[in-house]
Amino acid sequence: MKILIVSEIWTHPIDMGNKRLIVDQADYLTKHGHEVHFLFVDLSLKQLPEKYILMKSYWGNRLHILKLGLFRKFIYNLKNQISIRFNRGYLTADRLYFDKIHIEINRLNLEYIFDACIINYFYFSKAFEKITIKRKILQTHDIFTNRNLNGTLTTMSTDEIEERKALNRADYILSVQDYDASFFKRLSPTKKVLSTFCNFNYKQSDVNGNTNLLFLSGTADFNIRGLVWFFENVWEELKENNPAIRLLIGGGICKELDNYNLPEDVELCGYIENVDEFLSQGDIFINPTYQGSGIKIKTLESVAYDKISITRTHNKIGLPFANDIPIYFSDSPKEWADFILNTVGNNDVINSIKHKNKIYMNLLNNYIDQQYSELLN
């Protein structure tokens, strides 16, 4: 099957959850024998040649770029900024859409004859009404209805009427967690809604045995707020009871933390090109984030990389097979400290959890296989 993925999101470098979702989906589809192309709608006002190089390296000749004039880019970004600054990120389903998107999709379809088109995010869904590709799939990424009312995210939001309009244009709706799927089924009961989550390959790892804690994150404000909570409520007790404990922080969040007065034994590792190498430096992965929505990429990724994971209870919402996932969930600073102190350097505890990691990832990936089979067969 030939599949065209469409988005204005740079897929590389992979420093955000939405990029990870697109790339992991492409990897999964390619692994299962499909020919996957990517149409990148370039709406950036800046020239970013290093990102083009990274994307070209991954996609090869299956990367297609819709290049737009400066005026079109300016209008798009102006509309987006107006909604953020003056309307708490509210958008109608078609406010950011423009005709060149479906024109380019149809041009590519004449050349490659695609079997399916996956469009990312609700605001490009109007293309489904215009394109000639038969199987139309909307990758939602999140629920955007009233997203600007949750107190943490104001960059993009809509209402039920507009989100329903976008959903109903697709044949298939992909959600990244079961909670989202239930919501979409209520809005669009006649459409096929599938929970494909985010596919990870399980990577078994040996016990490291050191006292390093790990955190890998993007730049979102709620990630920083989670870290502040951790430093203010947990860090001091950890250091008092085990002075050897260190925290290694990787990802785009490091740029945002440059101006923070961080505690001793906290190391900013910057952008991580090799996730395997970064995560090999310790056994315990922390995720103190307690706000935000969408799939908890960091939470699942830590299990896939065979780490011992602790996070806030907020991050349990929407996780597949949540009762089986071998992650410690708590909002209590004392419970956080006790879990880390009792686990760090304890090979027996670490090995027992690692065994459960493997079982869980097999369960999750088998379910994802079933969902994709229903989508593409």
PDB file of C-alpha atoms in Angstrom, residues 211 234-245 333-334 337-338 340-342 344:
ATOM      1  CA  THR A 211      22.750   6.625  41.007  1.00  0.00           C
ATOM      2  CA  VAL A 234      11.722  15.887  46.232  1.00  0.00           C
ATOM      3  CA  TRP A 235      15.308  16.750  45.390  1.00  0.00           C
ATOM      4  CA  GLU A 236      16.464  17.878  48.830  1.00  0.00           C
ATOM      5  CA  GLU A 237      15.295  14.684  50.541  1.00  0.00           C
ATOM      6  CA  LEU A 238      16.992  12.572  47.890  1.00  0.00           C
ATOM      7  CA  LYS A 239      20.309  14.341  48.363  1.00  0.00           C
ATOM      8  CA  GLU A 240      20.111  14.194  52.154  1.00  0.00           C
ATOM      9  CA  ASN A 241      19.666  10.431  52.082  1.00  0.00           C
ATOM     10  CA  ASN A 242      21.871   9.625  49.103  1.00  0.00           C
ATOM     11  CA  PRO A 243      24.317  12.421  48.179  1.00  0.00           C
ATOM     12  CA  ALA A 244      25.539  10.423  45.160  1.00  0.00           C
ATOM     13  CA  ILE A 245      22.263  10.870  43.267  1.00  0.00           C
ATOM     14  CA  PRO A 333       6.767  14.056  47.277  1.00  0.00           C
ATOM     15  CA  LYS A 334       7.513  11.604  50.103  1.00  0.00           C
ATOM     16  CA  ALA A 337      11.575  10.133  47.389  1.00  0.00           C
ATOM     17  CA  ASP A 338      10.942   6.755  49.036  1.00  0.00           C
ATOM     18  CA  ILE A 340      13.673   6.432  44.216  1.00  0.00           C
ATOM     19  CA  LEU A 341      15.760   5.824  47.341  1.00  0.00           C
ATOM     20  CA  ASN A 342      14.522   2.248  47.642  1.00  0.00           C
ATOM     21  CA  VAL A 344      18.331   3.224  42.991  1.00  0.00           C
TER      22      VAL A 344
END
